[in-house]
XYZ file of C-alpha atoms in Angstrom:
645
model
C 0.000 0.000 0.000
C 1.281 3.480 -0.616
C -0.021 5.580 2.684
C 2.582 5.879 4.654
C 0.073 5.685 8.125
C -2.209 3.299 9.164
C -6.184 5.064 9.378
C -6.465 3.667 12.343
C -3.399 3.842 14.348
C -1.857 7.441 14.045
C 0.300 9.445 16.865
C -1.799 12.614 18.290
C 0.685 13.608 20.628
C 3.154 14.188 17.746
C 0.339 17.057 16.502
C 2.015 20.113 19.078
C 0.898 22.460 16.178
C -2.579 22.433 17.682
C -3.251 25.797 19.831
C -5.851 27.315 21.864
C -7.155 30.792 21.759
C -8.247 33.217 24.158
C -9.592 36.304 24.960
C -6.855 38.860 25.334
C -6.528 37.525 29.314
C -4.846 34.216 30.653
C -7.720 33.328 32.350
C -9.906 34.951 29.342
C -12.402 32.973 27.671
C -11.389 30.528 25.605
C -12.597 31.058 22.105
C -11.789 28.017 20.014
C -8.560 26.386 17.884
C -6.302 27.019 15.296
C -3.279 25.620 13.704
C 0.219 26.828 14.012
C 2.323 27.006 10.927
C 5.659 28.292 10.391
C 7.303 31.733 11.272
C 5.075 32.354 14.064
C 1.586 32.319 12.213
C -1.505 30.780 13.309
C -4.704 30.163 11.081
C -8.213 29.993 12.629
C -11.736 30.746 11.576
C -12.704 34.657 11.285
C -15.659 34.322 13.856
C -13.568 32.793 16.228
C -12.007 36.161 17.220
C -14.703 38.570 15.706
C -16.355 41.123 17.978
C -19.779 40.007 18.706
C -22.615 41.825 16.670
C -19.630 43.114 13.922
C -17.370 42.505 10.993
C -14.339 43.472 13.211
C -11.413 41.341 14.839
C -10.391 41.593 18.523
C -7.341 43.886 19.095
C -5.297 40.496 20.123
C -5.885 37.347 21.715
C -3.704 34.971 23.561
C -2.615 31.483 21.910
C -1.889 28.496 24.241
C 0.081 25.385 23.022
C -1.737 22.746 24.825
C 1.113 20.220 23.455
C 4.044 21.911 24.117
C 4.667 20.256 27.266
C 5.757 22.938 30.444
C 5.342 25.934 27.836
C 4.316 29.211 29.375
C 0.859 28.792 30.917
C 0.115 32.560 29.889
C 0.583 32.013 26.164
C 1.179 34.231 23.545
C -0.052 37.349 22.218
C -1.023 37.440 18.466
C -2.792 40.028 16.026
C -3.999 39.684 12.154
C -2.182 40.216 9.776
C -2.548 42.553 7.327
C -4.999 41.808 4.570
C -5.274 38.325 5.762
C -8.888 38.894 8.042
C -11.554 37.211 6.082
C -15.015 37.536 7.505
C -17.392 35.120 6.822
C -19.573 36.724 4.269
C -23.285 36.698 3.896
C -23.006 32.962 1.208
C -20.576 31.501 3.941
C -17.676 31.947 1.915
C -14.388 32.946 3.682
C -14.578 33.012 8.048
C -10.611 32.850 7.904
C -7.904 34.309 9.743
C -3.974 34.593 10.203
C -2.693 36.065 13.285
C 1.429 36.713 13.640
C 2.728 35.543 17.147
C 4.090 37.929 19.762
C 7.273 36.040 20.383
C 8.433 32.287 19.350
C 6.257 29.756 20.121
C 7.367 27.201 22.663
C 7.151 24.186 20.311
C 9.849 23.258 17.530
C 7.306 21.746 14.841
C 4.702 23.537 12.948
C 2.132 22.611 10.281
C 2.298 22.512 6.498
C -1.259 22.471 5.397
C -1.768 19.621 2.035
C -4.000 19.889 -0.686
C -6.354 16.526 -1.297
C -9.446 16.120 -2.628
C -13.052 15.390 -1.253
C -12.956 11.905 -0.861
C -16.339 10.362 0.641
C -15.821 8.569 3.811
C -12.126 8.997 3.861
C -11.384 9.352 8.082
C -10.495 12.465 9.313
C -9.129 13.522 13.460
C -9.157 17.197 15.036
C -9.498 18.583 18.517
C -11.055 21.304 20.336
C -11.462 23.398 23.322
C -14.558 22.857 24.734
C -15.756 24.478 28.243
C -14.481 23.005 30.887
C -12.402 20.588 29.023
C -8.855 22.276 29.723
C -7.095 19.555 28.051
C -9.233 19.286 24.572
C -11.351 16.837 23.162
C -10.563 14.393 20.289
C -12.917 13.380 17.522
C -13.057 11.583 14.289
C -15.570 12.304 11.722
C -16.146 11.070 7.602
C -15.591 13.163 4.937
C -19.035 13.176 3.031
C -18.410 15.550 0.324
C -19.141 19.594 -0.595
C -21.467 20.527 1.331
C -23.082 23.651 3.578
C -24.545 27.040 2.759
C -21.540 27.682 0.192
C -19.492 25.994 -2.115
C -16.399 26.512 0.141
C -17.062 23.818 2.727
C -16.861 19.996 2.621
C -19.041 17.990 5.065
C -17.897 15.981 8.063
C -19.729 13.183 9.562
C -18.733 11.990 13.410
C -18.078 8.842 13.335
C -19.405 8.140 16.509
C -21.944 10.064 19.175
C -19.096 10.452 21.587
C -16.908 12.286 18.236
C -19.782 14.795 18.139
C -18.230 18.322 17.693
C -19.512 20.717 19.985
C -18.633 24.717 20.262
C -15.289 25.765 20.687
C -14.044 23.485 17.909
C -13.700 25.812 15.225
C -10.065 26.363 13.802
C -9.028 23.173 14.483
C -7.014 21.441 12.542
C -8.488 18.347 10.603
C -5.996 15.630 10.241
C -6.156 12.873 7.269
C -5.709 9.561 9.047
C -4.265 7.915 6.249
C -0.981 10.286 5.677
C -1.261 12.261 8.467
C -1.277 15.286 6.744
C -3.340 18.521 7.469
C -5.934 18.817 5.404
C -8.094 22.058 6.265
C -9.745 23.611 9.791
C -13.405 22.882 11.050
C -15.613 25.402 10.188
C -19.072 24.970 11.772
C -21.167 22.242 13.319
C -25.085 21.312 12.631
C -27.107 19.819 15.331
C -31.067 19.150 13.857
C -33.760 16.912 14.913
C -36.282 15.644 11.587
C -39.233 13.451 12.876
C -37.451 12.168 15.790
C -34.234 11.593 14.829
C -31.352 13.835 15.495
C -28.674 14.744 13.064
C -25.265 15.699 13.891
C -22.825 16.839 11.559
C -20.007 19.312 11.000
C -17.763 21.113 8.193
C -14.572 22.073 7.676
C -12.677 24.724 5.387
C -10.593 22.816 2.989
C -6.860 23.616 1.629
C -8.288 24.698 -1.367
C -10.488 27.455 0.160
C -7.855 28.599 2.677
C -5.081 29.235 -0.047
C -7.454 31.100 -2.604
C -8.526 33.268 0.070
C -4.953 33.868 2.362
C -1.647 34.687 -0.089
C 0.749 34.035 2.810
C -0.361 30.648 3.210
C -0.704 29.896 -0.462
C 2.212 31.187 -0.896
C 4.680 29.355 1.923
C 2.593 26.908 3.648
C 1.078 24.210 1.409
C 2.182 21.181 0.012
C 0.516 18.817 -2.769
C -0.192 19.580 -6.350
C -2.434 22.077 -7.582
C -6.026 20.375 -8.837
C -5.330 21.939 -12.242
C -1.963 23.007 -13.714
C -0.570 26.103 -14.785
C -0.992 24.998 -18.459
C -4.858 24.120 -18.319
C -6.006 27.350 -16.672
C -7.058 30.609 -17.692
C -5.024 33.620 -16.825
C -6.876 36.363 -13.964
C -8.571 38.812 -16.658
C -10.338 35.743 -18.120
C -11.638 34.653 -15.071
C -12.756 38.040 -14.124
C -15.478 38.114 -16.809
C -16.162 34.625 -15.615
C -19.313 33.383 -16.340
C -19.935 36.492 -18.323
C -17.778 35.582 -20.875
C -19.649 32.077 -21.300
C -22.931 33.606 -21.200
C -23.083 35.605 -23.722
C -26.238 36.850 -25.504
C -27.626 34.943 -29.061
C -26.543 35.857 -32.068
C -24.234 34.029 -33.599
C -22.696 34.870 -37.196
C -25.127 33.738 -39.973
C -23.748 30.122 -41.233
C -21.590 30.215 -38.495
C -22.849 26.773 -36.917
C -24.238 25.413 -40.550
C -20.528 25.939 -41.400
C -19.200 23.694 -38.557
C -21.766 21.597 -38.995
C -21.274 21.012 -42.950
C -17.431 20.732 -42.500
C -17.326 18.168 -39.644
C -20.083 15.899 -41.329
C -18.841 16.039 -44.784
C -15.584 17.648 -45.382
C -12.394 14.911 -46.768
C -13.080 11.960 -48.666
C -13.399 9.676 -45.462
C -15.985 11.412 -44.061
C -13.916 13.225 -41.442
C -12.863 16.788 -41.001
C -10.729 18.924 -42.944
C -9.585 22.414 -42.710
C -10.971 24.146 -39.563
C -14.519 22.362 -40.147
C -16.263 20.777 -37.151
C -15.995 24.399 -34.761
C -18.821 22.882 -32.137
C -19.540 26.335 -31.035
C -20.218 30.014 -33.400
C -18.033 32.711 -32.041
C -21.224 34.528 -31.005
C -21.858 38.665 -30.539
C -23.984 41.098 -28.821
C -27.157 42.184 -30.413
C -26.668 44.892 -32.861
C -22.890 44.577 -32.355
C -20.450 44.939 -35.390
C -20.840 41.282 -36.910
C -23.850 40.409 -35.727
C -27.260 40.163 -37.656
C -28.277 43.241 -39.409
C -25.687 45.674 -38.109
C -23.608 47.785 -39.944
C -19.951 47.657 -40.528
C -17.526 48.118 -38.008
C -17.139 51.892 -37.987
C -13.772 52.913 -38.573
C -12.803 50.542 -41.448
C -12.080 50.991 -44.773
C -11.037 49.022 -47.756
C -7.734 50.024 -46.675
C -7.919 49.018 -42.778
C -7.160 45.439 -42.707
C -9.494 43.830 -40.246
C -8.079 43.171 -36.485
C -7.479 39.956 -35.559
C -10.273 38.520 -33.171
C -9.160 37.260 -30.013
C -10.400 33.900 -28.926
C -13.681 33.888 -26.804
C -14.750 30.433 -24.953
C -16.519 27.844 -27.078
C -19.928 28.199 -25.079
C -21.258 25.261 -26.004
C -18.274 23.018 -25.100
C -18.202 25.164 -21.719
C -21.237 23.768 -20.797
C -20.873 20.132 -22.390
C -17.977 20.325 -20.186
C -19.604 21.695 -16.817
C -22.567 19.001 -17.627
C -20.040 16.188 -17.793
C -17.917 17.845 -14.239
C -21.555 17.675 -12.689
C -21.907 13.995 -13.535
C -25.323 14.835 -15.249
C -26.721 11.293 -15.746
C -26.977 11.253 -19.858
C -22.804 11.490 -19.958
C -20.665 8.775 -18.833
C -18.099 8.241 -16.627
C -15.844 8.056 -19.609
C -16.170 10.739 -22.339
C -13.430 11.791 -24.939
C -13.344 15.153 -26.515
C -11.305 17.153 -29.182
C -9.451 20.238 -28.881
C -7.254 20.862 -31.930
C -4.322 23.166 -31.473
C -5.774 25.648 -34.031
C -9.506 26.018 -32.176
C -7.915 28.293 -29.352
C -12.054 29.142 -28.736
C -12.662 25.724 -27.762
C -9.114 25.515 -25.891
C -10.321 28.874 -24.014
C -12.882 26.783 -23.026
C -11.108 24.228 -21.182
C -8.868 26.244 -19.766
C -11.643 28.057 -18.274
C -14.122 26.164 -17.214
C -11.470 23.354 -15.660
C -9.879 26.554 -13.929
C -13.624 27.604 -12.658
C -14.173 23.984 -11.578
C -10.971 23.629 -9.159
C -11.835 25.365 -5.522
C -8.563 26.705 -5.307
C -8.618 28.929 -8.759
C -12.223 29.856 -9.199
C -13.175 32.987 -8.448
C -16.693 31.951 -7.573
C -17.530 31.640 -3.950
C -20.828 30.229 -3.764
C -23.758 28.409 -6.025
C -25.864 31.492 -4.121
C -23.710 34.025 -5.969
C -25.352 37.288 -6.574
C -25.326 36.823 -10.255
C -26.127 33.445 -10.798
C -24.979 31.756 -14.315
C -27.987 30.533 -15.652
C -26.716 29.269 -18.541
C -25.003 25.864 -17.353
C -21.543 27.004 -18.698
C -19.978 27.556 -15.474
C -19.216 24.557 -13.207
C -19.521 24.168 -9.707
C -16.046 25.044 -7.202
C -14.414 21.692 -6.724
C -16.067 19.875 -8.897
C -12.412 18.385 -10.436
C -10.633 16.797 -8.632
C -7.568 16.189 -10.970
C -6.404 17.993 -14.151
C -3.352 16.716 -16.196
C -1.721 17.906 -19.398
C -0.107 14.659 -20.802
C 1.633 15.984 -23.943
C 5.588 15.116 -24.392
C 5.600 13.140 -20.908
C 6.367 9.604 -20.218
C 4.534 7.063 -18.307
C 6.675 7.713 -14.856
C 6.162 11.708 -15.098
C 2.363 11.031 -15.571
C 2.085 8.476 -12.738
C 4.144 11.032 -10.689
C 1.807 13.514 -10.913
C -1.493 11.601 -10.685
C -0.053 9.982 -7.755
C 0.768 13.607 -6.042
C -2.741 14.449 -6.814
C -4.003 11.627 -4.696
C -1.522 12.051 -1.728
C 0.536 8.835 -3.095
C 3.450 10.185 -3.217
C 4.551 9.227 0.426
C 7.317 6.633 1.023
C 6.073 2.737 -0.650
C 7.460 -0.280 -1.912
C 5.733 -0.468 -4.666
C 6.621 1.567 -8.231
C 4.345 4.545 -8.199
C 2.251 2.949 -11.660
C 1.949 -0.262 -9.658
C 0.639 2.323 -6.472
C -1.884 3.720 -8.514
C -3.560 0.536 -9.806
C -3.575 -0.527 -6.023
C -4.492 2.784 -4.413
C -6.093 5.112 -6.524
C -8.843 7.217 -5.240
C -11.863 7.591 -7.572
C -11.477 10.802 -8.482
C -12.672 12.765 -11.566
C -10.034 13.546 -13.693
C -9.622 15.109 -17.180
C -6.169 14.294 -19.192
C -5.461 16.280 -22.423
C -3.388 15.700 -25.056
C -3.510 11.939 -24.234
C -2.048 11.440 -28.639
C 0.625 13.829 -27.597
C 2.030 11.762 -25.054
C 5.283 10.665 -25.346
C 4.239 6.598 -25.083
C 0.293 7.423 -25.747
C -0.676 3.573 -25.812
C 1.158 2.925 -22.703
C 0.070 6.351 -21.254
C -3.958 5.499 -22.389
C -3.110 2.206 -20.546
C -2.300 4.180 -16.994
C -5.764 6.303 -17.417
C -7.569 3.196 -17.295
C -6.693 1.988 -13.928
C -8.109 5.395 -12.653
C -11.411 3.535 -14.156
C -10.696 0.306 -12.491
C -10.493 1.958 -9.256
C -14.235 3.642 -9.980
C -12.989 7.368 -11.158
C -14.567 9.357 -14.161
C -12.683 10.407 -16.841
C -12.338 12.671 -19.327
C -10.019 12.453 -22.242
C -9.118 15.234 -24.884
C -7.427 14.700 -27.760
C -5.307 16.955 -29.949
C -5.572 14.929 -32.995
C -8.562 13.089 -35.079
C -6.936 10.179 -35.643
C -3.922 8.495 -33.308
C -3.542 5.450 -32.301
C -3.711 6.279 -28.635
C -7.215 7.223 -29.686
C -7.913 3.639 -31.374
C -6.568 2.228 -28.165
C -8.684 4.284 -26.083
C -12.078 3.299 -28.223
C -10.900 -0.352 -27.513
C -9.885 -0.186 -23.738
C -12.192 2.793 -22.327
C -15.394 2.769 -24.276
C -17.999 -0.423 -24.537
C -19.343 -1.566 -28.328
C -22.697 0.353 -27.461
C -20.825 3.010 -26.957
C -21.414 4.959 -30.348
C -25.470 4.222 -30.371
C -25.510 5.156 -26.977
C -24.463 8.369 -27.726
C -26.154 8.967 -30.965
C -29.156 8.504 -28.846
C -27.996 11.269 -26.091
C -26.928 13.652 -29.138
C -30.612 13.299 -30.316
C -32.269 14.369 -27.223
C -30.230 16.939 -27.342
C -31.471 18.477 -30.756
C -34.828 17.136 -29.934
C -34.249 19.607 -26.599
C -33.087 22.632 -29.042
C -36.212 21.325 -31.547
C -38.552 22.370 -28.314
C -36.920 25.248 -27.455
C -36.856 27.177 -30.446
C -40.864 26.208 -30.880
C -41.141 27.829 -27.293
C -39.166 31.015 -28.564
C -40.936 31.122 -31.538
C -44.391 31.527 -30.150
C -43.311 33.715 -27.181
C -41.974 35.682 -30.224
C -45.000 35.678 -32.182
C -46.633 36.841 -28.594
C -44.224 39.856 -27.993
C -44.576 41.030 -31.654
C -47.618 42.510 -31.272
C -46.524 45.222 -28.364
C -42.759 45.009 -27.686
C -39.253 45.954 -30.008
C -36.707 45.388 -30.912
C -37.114 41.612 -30.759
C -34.342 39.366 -30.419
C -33.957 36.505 -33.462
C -34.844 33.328 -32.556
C -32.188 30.643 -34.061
C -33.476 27.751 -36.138
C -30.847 25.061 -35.997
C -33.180 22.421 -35.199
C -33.895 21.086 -38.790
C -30.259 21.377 -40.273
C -28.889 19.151 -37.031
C -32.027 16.714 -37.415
C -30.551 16.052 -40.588
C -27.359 16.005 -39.461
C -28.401 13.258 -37.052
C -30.346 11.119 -39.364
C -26.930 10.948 -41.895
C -25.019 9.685 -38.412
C -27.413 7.018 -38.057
C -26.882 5.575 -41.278
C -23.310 6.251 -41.789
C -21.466 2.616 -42.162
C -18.782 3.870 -40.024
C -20.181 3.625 -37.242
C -17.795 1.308 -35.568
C -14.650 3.318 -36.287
C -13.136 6.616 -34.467
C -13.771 8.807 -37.129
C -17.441 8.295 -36.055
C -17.095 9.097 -32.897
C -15.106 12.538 -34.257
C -18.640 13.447 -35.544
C -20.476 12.445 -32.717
C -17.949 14.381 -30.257
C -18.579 18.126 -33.034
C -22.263 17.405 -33.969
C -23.039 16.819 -29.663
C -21.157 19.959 -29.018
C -22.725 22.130 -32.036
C -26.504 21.261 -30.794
C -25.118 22.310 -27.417
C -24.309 25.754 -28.358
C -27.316 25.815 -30.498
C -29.644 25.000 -27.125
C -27.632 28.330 -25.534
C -28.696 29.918 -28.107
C -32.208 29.269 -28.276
C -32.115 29.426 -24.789
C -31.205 32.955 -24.579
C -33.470 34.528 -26.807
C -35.968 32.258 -25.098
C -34.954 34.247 -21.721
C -34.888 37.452 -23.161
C -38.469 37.156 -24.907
C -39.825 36.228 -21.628
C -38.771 39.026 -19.898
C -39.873 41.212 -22.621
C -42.994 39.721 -22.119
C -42.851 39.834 -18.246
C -41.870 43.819 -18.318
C -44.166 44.419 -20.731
C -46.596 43.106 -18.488
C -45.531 45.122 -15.376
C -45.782 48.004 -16.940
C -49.331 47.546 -17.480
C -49.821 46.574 -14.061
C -48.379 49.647 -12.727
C -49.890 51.821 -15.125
C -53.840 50.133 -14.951
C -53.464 50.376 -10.606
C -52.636 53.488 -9.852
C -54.766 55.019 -12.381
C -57.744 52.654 -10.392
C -56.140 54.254 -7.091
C -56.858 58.036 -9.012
C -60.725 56.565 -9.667
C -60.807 55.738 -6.041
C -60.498 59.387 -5.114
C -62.276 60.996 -8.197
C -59.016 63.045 -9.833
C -58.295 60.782 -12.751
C -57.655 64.527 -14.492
C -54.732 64.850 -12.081
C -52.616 62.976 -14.581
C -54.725 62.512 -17.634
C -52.096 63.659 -20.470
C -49.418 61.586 -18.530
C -51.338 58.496 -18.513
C -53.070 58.873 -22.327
C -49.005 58.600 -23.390
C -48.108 55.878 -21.673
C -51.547 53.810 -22.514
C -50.899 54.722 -26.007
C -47.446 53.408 -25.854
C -48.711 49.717 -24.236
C -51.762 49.078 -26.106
C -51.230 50.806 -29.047
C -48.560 48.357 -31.196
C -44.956 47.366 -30.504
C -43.435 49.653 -28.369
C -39.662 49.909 -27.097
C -39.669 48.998 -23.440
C -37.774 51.712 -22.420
C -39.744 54.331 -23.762
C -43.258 52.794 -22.275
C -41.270 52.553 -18.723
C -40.120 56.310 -18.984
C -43.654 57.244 -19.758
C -45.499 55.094 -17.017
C -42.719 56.167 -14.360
C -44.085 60.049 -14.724
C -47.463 58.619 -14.751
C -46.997 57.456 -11.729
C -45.029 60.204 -10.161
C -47.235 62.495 -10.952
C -50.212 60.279 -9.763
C -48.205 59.726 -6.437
C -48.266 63.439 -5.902
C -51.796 63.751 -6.465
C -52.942 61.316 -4.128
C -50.381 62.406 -1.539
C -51.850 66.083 -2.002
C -55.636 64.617 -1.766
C -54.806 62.661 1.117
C -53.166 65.964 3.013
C -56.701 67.533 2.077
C -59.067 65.084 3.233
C -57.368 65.419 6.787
């Protein structure tokens, strides 16, 4: 076996990194845990030391070493650091602290905190400070999972009644049983009772979480590999736009999709793809934006001007084939393949983003409660990868070194680390690109699939159409149903979009007759029905270059669906504000008829009427006009009221 400790049989008193915190007074109220890493800093949870009733820190507080074994009794004073108080906000994210000791701590050892992923029912240890418990309190508890008001926290079960965590526990830190490594603080606890039966569980702040939100300990106190590497994620400004970027509005270049669609279904004499045919997703625009339906040129061009390059924007609809697949959405396997050629940086963009969005550690997002929620399925849940690796021009050994850091086997064993991983591996979900460009791909495709044996999901992205690490792959990784299978899943999908753009259509057809501008509604529905019904009777079925199709035609009708989707969205709020404004306008011109002075605002309310019942009318117009309506109707029946008293 490759742990390096027993889960069972581990050495607590070895863990004098544990401390206890005060109130600024030796015999001050203790106010919970923390964990004591190098140059004299300490890491806890924000409300441990926050000032009742605000957002604020105590001045100082004292930290004991319960371990240190005839340390001084009185402790040590510590403050925050600077720019490294993180209150818990209103979606649960953050509640982290790091205060700088007074003076050196009277233990030698401190701790390095490691990054692993959420395994379910891997056994976990901590201890806390409970009242009148001077010594602490041990527990165990099972890690269930993300869980908790926000994304940041991961679920801990007690194993027993007597491991139930009770207050003063917070900050602690929570100790992997199996390599002995720290592996976040606890958080919170939950104590509720559901027809009888009373539930007790806890959470704790993860690595990931504490290093994206404190730079200090990012920067000097973790150990482990990084969920996704530095060549598979997106750089700061991308992430900024976030979601944004992936949700843009309909619109996409007339032909755009047809294009992809024609090239990857018919272009080269096999029946593959040539040239740069098979783009799954339109680089799309904003309405009435230069390139987009029925605008005008881009102003500032001539015939002279050549035309700027455009810079890559995220294939949408493999974003959210991608964050569909991450969520283990029950039509997608635990084994997919994908494509991303060198020369589609959109779809590239893609990846890098969305796998950067899904690790905790990178992604800016905080919680699935967000403020502005993605509602377009292209952004994936924090931590929903566990394990990102870019293969290309590595051997077997530098692979297996790396998956086996990922999973915290990289600890002393007998074994050779390939060898660990078929006997250890956790069942992770992992995505490996460039799986062709490998420097031994069959022998590399061949590693991959004892991550399946061992019950992870995977996700495999070739550079190249045709390799033999992807005929190896078809044959190893993928059953003979495989290519019906997803024929079948491709054709709900367009039978999805099919629906959709009916929906739009006739919410169109409704808006038409009282709001504008209206947004087009796509129809891709017939041209990828077609599409589909060529797939089913192609005679290659059984061959890669089918599943090429499958992989372009599945990710075209998915970026189709956004599409449809969108104008879908914006139609109904048309529709909805239209609506409002109607509302509005009809009830306080009732509330005027209450008190007899409908004349009060008679011109103001004729325009607006006339703008919402008198043909299509731009939406911002009509609310202008109703919103003097009804300021002007407010001020009458304010005045009447003041008269009739």
């Amino acid at each position: 076996m490759g742990a390096s400790i027993s889960e069972t049989n581990f050495r607590t008193d070895q863990e004098n990194w544990r401390v206890r915190l005060r109130m600024g007074d030796p015999r001050g109220q203790v106010l919970g845990a923390g964990v004591l890493l190098g140059d004299g800093l300490v890491l806890t949870c924000a409300h441990v030391i926050r000032i009742a009733g605000t957002d604020d820190h105590q001045p100082f507080v004292i930290v004991e070493f319960p371990g240190s074994g005839g340390g001084d009794p009185a402790g040590l004073r510590a403050t925050v650091v600077p720019k490294h108080w993180v209150p818990r906000a209103d979606d649960h994210s953050g509640d982290l602290a790091l205060l700088q000791l007074a003076g050196p701590p009277p233990v030698t050892s401190h701790a390095i905190l490691h990054r692993l992923p959420t395994i379910w029912n891997r056994r976990v240890h901590f201890a806390g400070y409970p009242s009148r418990i001077t010594g602490g309190k041990w527990a165990e508890a099972l890690i269930k999972g993300p869980g908790g008001p926000g994304d940041e926290w991961v679920q801990i079960d007690p194993v027993t009644e007597a491991d139930t965590l009770m207050r003063r526990f917070s900050g602690a830190g929570v100790v992997d049983n199996r390599t002995g490594r720290v592996i976040g603080i606890v958080v919170s606890k939950l104590d509720s009772e559901r027809e009888g039966a009373h539930y007790r569980h806890g959470y704790m702040i993860p690595t990931g979480t504490i290093v994206k939100h404190l730079d200090l300990v990012r920067e000097r106190f973790v150990s482990g590999r990084p969920p996704v590497p530095a060549t598979l994620t997106a750089d700061p400004a991308t992430l900024a736009a976030g979601p944004a970027t992936l949700a843009a509005g309909p619109n996409a270049r007339d032909g755009a999709l047809d294009g992809g669609l024609d090239g990857g279904l018919d272009g080269g004499p096999d029946g593959g793809l040539n040239g740069r045919p098979g783009r799954a997703a339109a680089r799309t625009t904003s309405p009435g934006s230069p390139g987009s339906p029925g605008s005008p040129a881009h102003p500032g061009l001539t015939d002279e001007t050549p035309p700027r390059t455009p810079r890559p924007s995220p294939d949408r609809g493999f974003a959210r084939w991608l964050t569909r697949w991450l969520a283990g959405e029950e039509d997608l396997a635990d084994v997919e393949i994908t494509f991303v050629r060198d020369e589609d940086q959109d779809a590239a963009l893609a990846l890098r983003t969305t796998l950067t969005l899904a690790d905790r550690e990178r992604s800016p997002r905080t919680s699935i409660a967000a403020s502005c929620p993605d509602d377009t399925g292209t952004a994936p849940r924090a931590g929903s990868l566990d394990l990102a690796v870019d293969v290309s021009g590595k051997t077997p050994a530098q692979i297996a070194q790396e998956i086996a850091e990922g999973m915290a086997l990289d600890g002393p064993g007998l074994l050779p680390m390939p060898a660990r991983i078929a006997a250890d591996a956790l069942p992770l979900t992992t995505v490996a690109r460039g799986v062709d460009d490998a420097l031994q791909p069959l022998e590399t495709v061949e590693l991959l699939h004892t991550l399946v044996r061992r019950g992870g999901r995977l996700l495999l992205v070739f550079r190249q159409l045709e390799s033999p690490a992807l005929d190896r792959t078809y044959e190893l990784l993928l059953d003979p149903a495989r290519p019906q299978r997803w024929l079948e899943r491709v054709g709900r999908r367009i039978g999805a979009l099919a629906r959709t753009e009916e929906l739009a259509r006739e919410l169109r057809r409704r808006a038409a007759t009282c709001v504008t501008p209206l947004p087009p509604v796509p129809r891709y529905a017939p041209d990828l029905e077609l599409k589909a019904a060529r797939l089913e009777a192609d005679p290659r079925q059984g061959t890669t270059g089918f599943l090429v199709k499958l992989s372009y035609v599945e990710r075209t009708a998915e970026t189709a669906l956004l599409e449809a989707e969108a104008a879908h969205r914006v139609l109904t709020r048309q529709l909805a504000c239209h609506q409002d404004l109607r509302g509005l306008l009809d009830g306080h011109q009732a509330r005027l008829a209450a008190h007899g002075i409908t004349e009060a605002a008679a011109s103001l309310h004729q325009v607006a009427q006339q703008l919402l019942t008198g043909g299509p009318c731009e939406l911002r117009v009509a609310e202008a006009a109703v919103d003097r309506f009804v300021q002007e109707a407010r001020k009458a029946l304010a005045t009447r009221t003041e008269g009739d008293t």
